[in-house]
PDB file of C-alpha atoms and ligand atoms in Angstrom:
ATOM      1  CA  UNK A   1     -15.734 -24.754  19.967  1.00 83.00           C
ATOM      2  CA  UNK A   2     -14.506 -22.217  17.184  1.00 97.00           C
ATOM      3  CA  UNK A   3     -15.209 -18.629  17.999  1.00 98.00           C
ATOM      4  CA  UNK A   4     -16.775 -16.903  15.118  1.00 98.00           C
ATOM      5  CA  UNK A   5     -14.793 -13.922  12.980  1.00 98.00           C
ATOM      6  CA  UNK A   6     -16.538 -11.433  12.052  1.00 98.00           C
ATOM      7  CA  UNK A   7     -14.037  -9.590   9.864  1.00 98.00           C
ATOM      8  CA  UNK A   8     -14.550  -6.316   7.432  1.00 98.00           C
ATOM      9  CA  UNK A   9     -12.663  -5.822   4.558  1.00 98.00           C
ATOM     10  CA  UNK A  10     -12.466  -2.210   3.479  1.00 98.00           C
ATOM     11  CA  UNK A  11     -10.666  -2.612   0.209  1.00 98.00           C
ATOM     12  CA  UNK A  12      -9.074   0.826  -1.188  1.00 98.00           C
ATOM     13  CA  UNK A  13     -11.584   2.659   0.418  1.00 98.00           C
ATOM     14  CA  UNK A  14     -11.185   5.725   3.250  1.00 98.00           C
ATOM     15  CA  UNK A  15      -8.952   8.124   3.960  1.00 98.00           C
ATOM     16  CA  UNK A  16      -7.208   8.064   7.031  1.00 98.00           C
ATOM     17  CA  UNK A  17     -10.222  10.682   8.999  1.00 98.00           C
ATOM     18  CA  UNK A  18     -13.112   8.526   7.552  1.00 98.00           C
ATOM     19  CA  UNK A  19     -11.283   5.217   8.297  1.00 98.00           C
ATOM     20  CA  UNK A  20     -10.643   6.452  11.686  1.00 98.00           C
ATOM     21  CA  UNK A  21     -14.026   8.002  11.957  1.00 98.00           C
ATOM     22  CA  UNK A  22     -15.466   5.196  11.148  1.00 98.00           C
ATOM     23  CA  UNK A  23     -13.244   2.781  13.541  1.00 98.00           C
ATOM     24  CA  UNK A  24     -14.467   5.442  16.421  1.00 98.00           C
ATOM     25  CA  UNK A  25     -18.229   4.814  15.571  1.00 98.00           C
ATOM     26  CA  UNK A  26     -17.974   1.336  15.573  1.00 98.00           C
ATOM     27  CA  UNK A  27     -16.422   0.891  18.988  1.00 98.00           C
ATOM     28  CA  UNK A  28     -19.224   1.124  21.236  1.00 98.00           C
ATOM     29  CA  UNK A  29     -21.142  -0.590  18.523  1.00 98.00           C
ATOM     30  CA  UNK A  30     -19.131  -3.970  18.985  1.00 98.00           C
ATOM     31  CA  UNK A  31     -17.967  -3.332  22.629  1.00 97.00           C
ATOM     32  CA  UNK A  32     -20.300  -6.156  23.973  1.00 96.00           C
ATOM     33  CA  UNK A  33     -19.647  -8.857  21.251  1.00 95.00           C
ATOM     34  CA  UNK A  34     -18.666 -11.273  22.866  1.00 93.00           C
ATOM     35  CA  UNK A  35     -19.504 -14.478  20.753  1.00 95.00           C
ATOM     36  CA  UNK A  36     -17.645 -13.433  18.002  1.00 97.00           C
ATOM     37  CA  UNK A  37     -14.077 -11.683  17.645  1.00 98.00           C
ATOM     38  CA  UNK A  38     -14.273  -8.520  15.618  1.00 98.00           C
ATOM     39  CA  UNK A  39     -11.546  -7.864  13.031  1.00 98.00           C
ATOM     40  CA  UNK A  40     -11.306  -4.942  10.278  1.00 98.00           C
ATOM     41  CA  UNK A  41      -8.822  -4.245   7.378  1.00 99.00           C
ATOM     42  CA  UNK A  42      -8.473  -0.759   6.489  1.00 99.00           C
ATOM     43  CA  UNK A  43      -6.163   0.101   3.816  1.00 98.00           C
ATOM     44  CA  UNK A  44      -2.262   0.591   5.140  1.00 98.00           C
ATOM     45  CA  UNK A  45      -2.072   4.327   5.327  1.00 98.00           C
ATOM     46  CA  UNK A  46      -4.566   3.877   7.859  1.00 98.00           C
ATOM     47  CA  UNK A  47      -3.602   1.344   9.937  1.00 99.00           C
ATOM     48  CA  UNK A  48      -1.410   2.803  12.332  1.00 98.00           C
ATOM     49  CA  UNK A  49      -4.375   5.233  13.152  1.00 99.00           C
ATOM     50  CA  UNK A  50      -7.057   3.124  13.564  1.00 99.00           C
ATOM     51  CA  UNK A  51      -5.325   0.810  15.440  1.00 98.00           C
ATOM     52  CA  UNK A  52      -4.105   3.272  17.973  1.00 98.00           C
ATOM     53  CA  UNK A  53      -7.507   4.459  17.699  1.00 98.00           C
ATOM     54  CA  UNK A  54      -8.755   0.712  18.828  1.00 98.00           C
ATOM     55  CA  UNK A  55      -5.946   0.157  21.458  1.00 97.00           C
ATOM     56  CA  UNK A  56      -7.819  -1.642  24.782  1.00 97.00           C
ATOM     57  CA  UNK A  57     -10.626  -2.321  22.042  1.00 98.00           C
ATOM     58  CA  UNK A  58     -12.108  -5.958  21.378  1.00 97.00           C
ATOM     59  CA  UNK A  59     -11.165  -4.665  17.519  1.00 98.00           C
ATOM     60  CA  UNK A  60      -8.740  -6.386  15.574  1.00 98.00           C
ATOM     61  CA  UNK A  61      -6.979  -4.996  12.944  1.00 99.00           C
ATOM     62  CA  UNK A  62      -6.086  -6.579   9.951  1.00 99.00           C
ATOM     63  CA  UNK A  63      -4.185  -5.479   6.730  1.00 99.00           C
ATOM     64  CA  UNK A  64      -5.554  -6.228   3.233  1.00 99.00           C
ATOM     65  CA  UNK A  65      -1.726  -7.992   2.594  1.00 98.00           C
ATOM     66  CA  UNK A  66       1.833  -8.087   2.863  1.00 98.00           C
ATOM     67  CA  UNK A  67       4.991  -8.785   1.546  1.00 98.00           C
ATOM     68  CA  UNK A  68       5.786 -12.726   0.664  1.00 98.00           C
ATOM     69  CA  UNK A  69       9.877 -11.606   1.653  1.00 98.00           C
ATOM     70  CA  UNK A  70      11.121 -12.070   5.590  1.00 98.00           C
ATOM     71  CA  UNK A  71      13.372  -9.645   5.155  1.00 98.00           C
ATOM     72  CA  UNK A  72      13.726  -5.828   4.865  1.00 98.00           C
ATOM     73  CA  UNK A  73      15.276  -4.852   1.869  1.00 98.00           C
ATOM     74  CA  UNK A  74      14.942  -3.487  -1.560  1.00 98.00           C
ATOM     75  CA  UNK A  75      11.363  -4.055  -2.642  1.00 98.00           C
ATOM     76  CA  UNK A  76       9.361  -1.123  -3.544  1.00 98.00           C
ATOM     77  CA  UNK A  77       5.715  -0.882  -2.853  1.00 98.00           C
ATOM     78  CA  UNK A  78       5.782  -3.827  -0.166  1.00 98.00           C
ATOM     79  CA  UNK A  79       5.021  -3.967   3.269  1.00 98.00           C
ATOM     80  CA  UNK A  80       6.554  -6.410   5.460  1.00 98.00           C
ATOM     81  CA  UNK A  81       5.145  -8.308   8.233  1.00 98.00           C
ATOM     82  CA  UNK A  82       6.550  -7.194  11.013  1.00 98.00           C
ATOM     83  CA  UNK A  83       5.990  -3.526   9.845  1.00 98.00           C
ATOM     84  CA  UNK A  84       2.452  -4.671   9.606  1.00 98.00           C
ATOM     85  CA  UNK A  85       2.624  -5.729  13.160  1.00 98.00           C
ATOM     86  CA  UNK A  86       4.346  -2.699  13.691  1.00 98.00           C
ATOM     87  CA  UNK A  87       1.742  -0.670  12.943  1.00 98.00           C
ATOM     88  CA  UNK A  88      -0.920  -2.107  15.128  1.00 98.00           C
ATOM     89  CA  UNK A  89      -2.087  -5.219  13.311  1.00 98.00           C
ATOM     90  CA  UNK A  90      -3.023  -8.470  14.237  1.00 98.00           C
ATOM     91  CA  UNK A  91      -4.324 -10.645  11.081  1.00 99.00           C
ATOM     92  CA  UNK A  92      -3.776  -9.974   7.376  1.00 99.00           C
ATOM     93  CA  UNK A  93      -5.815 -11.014   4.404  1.00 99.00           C
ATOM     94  CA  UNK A  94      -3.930 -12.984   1.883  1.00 98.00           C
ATOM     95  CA  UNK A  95      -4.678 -14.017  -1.666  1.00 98.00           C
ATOM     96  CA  UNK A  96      -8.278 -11.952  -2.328  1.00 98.00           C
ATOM     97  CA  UNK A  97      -9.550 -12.657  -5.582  1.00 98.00           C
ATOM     98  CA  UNK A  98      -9.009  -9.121  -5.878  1.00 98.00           C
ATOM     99  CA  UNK A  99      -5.432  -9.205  -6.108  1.00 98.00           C
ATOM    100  CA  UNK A 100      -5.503 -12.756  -7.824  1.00 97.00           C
ATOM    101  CA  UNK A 101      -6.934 -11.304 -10.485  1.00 97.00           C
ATOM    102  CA  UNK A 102      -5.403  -7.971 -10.895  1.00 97.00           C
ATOM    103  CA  UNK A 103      -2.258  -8.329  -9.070  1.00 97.00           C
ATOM    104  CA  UNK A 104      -0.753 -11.908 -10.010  1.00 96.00           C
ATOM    105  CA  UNK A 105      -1.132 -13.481  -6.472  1.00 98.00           C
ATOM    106  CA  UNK A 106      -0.890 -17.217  -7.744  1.00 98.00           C
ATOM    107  CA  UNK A 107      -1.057 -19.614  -5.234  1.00 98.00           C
ATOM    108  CA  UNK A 108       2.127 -20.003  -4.536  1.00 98.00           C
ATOM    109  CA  UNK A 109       2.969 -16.188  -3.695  1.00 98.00           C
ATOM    110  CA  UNK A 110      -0.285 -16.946  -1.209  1.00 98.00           C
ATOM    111  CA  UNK A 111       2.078 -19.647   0.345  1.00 98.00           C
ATOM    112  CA  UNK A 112       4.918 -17.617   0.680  1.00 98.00           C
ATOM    113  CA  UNK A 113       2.604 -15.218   1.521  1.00 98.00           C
ATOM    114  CA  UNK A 114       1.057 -17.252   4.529  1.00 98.00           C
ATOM    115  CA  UNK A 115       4.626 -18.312   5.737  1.00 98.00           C
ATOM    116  CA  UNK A 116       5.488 -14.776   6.178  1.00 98.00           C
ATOM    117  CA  UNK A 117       2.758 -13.663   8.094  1.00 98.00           C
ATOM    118  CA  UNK A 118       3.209 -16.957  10.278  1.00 98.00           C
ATOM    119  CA  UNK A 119       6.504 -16.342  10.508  1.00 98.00           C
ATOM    120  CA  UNK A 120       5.807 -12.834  12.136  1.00 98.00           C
ATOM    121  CA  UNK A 121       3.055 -14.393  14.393  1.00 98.00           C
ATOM    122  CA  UNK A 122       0.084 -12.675  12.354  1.00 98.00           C
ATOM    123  CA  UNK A 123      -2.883 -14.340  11.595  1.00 98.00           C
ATOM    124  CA  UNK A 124      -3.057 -15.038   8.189  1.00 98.00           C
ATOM    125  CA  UNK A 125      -7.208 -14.577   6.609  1.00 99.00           C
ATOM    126  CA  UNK A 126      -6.693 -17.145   3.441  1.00 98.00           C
ATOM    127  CA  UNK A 127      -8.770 -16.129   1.040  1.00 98.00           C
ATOM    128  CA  UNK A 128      -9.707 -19.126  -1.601  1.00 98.00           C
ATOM    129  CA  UNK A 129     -12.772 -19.386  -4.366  1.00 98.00           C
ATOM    130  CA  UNK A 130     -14.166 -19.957  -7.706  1.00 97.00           C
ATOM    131  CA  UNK A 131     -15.626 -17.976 -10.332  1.00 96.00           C
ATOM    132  CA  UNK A 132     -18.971 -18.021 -11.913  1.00 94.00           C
ATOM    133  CA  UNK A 133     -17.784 -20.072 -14.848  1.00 94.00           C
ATOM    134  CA  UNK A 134     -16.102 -22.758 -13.056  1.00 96.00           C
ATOM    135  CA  UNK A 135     -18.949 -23.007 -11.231  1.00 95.00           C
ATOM    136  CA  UNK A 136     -20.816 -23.314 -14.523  1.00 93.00           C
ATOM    137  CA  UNK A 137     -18.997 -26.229 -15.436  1.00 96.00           C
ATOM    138  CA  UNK A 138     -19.123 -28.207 -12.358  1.00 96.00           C
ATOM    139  CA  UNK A 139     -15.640 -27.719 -11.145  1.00 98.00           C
ATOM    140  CA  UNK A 140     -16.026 -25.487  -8.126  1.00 97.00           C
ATOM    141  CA  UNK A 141     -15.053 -27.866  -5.528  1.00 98.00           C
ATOM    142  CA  UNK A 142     -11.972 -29.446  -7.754  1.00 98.00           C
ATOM    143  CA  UNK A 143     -10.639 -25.227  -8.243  1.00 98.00           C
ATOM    144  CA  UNK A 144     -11.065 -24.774  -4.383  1.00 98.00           C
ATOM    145  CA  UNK A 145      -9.008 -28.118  -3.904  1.00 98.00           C
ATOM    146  CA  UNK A 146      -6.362 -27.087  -6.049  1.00 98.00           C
ATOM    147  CA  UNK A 147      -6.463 -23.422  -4.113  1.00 98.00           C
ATOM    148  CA  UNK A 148      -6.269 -25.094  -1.144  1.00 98.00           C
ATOM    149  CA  UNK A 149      -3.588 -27.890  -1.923  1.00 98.00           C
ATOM    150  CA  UNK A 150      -1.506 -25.120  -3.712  1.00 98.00           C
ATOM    151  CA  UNK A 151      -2.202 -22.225  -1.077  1.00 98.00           C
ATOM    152  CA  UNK A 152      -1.168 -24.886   2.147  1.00 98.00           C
ATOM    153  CA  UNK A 153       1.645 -26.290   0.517  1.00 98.00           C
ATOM    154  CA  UNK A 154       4.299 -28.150   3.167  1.00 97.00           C
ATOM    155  CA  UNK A 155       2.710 -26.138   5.907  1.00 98.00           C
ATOM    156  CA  UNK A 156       1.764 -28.600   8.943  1.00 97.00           C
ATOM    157  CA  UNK A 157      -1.153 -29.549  10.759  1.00 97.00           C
ATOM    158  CA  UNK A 158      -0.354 -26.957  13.702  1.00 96.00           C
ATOM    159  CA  UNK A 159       0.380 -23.784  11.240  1.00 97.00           C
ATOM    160  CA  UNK A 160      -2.685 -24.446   9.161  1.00 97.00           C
ATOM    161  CA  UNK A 161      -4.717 -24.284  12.992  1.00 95.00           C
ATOM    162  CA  UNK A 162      -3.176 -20.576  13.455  1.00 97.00           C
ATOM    163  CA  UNK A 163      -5.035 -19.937   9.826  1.00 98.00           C
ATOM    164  CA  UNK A 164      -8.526 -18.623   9.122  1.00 98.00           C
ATOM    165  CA  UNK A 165      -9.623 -19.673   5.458  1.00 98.00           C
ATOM    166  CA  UNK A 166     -11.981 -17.039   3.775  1.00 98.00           C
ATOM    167  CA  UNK A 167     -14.262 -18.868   1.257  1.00 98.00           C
ATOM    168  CA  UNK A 168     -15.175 -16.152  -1.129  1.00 98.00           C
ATOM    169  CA  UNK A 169     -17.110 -17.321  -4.477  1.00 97.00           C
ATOM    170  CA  UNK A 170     -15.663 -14.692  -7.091  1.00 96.00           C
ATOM    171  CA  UNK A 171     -19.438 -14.560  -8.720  1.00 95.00           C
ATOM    172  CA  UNK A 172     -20.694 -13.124  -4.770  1.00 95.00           C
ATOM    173  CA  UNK A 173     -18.800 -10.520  -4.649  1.00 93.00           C
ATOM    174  CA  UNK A 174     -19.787  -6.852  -4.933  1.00 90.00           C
ATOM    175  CA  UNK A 175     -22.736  -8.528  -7.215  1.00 90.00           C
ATOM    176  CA  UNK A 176     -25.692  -8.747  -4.326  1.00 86.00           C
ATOM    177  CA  UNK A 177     -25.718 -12.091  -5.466  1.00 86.00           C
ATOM    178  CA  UNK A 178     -24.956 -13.993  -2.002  1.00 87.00           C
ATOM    179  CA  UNK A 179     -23.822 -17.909  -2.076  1.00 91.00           C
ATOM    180  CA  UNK A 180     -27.076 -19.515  -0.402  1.00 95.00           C
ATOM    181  CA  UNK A 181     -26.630 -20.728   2.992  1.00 96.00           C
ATOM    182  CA  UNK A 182     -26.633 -24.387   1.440  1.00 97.00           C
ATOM    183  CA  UNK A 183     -24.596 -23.568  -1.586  1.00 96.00           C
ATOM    184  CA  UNK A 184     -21.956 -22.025   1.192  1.00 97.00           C
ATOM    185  CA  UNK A 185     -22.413 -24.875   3.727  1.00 98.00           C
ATOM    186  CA  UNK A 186     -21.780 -27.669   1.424  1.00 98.00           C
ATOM    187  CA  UNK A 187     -18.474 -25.474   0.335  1.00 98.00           C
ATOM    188  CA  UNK A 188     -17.319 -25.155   3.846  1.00 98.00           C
ATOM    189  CA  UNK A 189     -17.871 -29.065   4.675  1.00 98.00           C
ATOM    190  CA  UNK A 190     -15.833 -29.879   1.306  1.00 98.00           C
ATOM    191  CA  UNK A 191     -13.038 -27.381   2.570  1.00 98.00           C
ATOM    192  CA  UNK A 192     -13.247 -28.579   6.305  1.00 98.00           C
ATOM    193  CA  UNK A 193     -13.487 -32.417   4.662  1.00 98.00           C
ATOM    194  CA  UNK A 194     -10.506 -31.859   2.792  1.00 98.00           C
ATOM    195  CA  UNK A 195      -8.161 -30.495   5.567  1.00 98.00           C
ATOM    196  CA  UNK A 196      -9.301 -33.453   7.535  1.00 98.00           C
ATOM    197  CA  UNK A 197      -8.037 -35.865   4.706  1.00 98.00           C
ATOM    198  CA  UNK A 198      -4.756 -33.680   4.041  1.00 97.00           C
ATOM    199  CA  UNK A 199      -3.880 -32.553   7.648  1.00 97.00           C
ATOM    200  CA  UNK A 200      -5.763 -33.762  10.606  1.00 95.00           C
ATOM    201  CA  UNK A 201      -8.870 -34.067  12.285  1.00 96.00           C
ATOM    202  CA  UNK A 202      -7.797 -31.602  15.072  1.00 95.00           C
ATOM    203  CA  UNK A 203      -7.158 -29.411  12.273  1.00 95.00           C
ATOM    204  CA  UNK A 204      -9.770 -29.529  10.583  1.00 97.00           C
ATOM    205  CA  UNK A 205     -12.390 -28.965  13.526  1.00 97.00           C
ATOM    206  CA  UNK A 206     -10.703 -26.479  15.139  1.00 96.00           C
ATOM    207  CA  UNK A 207      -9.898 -24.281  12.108  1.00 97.00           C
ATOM    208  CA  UNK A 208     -12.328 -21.338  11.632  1.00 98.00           C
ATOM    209  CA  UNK A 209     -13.902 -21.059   8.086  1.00 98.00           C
ATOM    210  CA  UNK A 210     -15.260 -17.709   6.854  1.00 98.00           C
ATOM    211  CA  UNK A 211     -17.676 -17.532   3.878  1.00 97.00           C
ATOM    212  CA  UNK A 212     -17.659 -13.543   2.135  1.00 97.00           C
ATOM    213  CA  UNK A 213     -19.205 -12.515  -0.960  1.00 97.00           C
ATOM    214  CA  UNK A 214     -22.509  -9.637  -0.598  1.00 95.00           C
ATOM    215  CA  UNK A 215     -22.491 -10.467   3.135  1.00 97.00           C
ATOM    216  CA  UNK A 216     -25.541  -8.017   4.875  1.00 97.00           C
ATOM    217  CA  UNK A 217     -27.304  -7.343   7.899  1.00 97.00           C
ATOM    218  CA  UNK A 218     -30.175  -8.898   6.238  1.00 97.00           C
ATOM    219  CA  UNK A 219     -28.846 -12.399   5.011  1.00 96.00           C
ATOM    220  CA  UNK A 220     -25.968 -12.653   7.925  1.00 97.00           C
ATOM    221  CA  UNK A 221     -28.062 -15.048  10.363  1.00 97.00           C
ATOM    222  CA  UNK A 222     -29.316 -17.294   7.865  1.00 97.00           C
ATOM    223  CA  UNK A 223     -25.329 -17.613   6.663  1.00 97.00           C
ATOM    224  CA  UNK A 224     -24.565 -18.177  10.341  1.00 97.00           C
ATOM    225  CA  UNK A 225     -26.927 -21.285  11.275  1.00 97.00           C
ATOM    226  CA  UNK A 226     -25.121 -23.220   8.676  1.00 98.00           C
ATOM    227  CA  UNK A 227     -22.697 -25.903  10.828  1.00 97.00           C
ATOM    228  CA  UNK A 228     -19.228 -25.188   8.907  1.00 98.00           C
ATOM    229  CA  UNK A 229     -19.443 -21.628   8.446  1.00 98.00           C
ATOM    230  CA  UNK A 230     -17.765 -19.773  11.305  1.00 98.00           C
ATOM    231  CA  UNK A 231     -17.868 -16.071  10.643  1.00 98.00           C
ATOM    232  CA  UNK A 232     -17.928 -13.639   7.437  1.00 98.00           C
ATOM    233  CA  UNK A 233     -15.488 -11.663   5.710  1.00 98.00           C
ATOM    234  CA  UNK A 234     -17.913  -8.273   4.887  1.00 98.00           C
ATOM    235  CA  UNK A 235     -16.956  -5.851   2.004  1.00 98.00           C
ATOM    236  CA  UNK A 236     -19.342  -3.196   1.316  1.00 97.00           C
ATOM    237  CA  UNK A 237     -21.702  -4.188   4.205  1.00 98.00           C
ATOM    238  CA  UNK A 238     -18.136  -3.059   6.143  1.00 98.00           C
ATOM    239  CA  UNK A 239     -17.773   0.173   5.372  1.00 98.00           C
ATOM    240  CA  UNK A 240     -20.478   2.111   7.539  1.00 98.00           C
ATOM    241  CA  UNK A 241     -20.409   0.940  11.436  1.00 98.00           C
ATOM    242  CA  UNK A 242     -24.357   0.953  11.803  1.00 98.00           C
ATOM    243  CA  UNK A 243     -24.469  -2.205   9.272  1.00 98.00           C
ATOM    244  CA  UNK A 244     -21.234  -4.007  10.282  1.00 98.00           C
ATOM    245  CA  UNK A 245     -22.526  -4.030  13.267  1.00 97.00           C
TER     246      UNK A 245
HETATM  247  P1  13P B 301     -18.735  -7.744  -0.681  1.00 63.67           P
HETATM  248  O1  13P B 301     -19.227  -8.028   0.710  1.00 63.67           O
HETATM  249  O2  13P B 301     -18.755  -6.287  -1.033  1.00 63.67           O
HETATM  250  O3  13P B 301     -19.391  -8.625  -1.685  1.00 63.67           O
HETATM  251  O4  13P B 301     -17.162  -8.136  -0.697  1.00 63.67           O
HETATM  252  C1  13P B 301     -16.785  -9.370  -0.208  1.00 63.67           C
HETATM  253  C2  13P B 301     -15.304  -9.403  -0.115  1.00 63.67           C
HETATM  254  O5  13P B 301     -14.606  -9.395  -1.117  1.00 63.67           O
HETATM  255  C3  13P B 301     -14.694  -9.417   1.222  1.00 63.67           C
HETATM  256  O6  13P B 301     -13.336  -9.690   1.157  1.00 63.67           O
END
């Protein structure tokens, strides 16, 4: 049976009071959740607070990324994976559209990116997706192959199990306009279809498959029923504790 993830992705928001304001107000919130496993991202200047803050919690904490180098040295702005760890962290999100778009993460950094935070026993969040166009012209399920092929490249069968994938339709997010529960279901059977083919069967039932994009309290269940989705990644709906909860 795959647990559910219920992870929230804070993007650059909160300082580090309100992030661990907010981490405090969500702990009794979550402390009897059970069925799922709870992970959040703040941003890094937080995450040695809030995770201290969560210590003994059921909360994991995630960061937003990381470095694709395994090895200290010079490389300004980046953060490597065992400083990540270091700091209190459990999972990290790798290759958001976000910083596809804006920051250059091709698919390949997202491989190097993923070996990395295997290599430092973190739990990579693999985030994969297509935009509104391509979905225009009838190629979503070819660009989330090529993610997919690209992203998992030479990885085997039993790294690609320690993975979460994150399928997060660019057009979804921050736009209110949520994937439907089918539109995301038959998504998450192509993805879980295609491991199957590529990996193996073991793989692909075990491996957990998040679906994100204007995730809310009020469209969360319906998401939920479908068979191959097996959590959310939650932006906005993350930020306040009341509605991540
Ligand atoms: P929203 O829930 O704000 O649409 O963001 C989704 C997302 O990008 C999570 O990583």
């Amino acid at each position: 049976m795959r647990k559910p993830i219920i992870a929230g992705n804070w993007k650059m928001f909160k300082l580090i009071s309100d992030a661990v304001a907010a981490a405090t107000a969500l702990k009794p919130l979550v402390a009897n959740a059970n069925h799922c496993e709870v992970v959040i991202a703040p941003p890094f200047t937080a995450l040695k607070a809030v995770a201290d803050r969560l210590e003994g919690s059921n909360i994991h904490v995630s960061a937003q990324d990381l470095a694709p180098e395994i090895k200290h040295g010079a490389h300004t702005g980046e953060v490597c994976g065992d400083m990540i760890k270091d700091a209190g962290c459990s999972h990290v999100i790798i290759g958001h559209s976000e910083r596809r778009a804006m920051y250059g993460d091709t698919d390949a950094v997202v491989n190097r990116k993923i070996r990395a935070a295997l290599h430092f026993g973190l739990t990579p969040i693999v985030c994969i997706g297509e935009t509104l166009d391509e979905r225009d012209a009838g190629n979503a399920e070819k660009v989330v192959a090529t993610q997919l092929a690209q992203s998992l490249a030479e990885l085997t069968a039993s790294e690609v199990i320690r993975i979460v994938l994150a399928y997060e339709p660019v057009w979804a997010i921050g736009t209110g306009r949520t994937a439907t529960p089918e539109q995301a279901q038959q998504m998450h059977a192509f993805i879980r279809q295609w491991i199957a083919q590529q990996f193996d069967a073991t793989a692909a039932s075990d491996l957990r498959i998040l679906y994100g994009g204007s995730v809310k309290p009020e469209n969360i269940s319906d998401l939920m029923r479908a068979a191959d989705i097996d959590g959310a990644l939650v932006g906005g709906a993350s930020l306040e504790a009341e509605s991540f909860s």
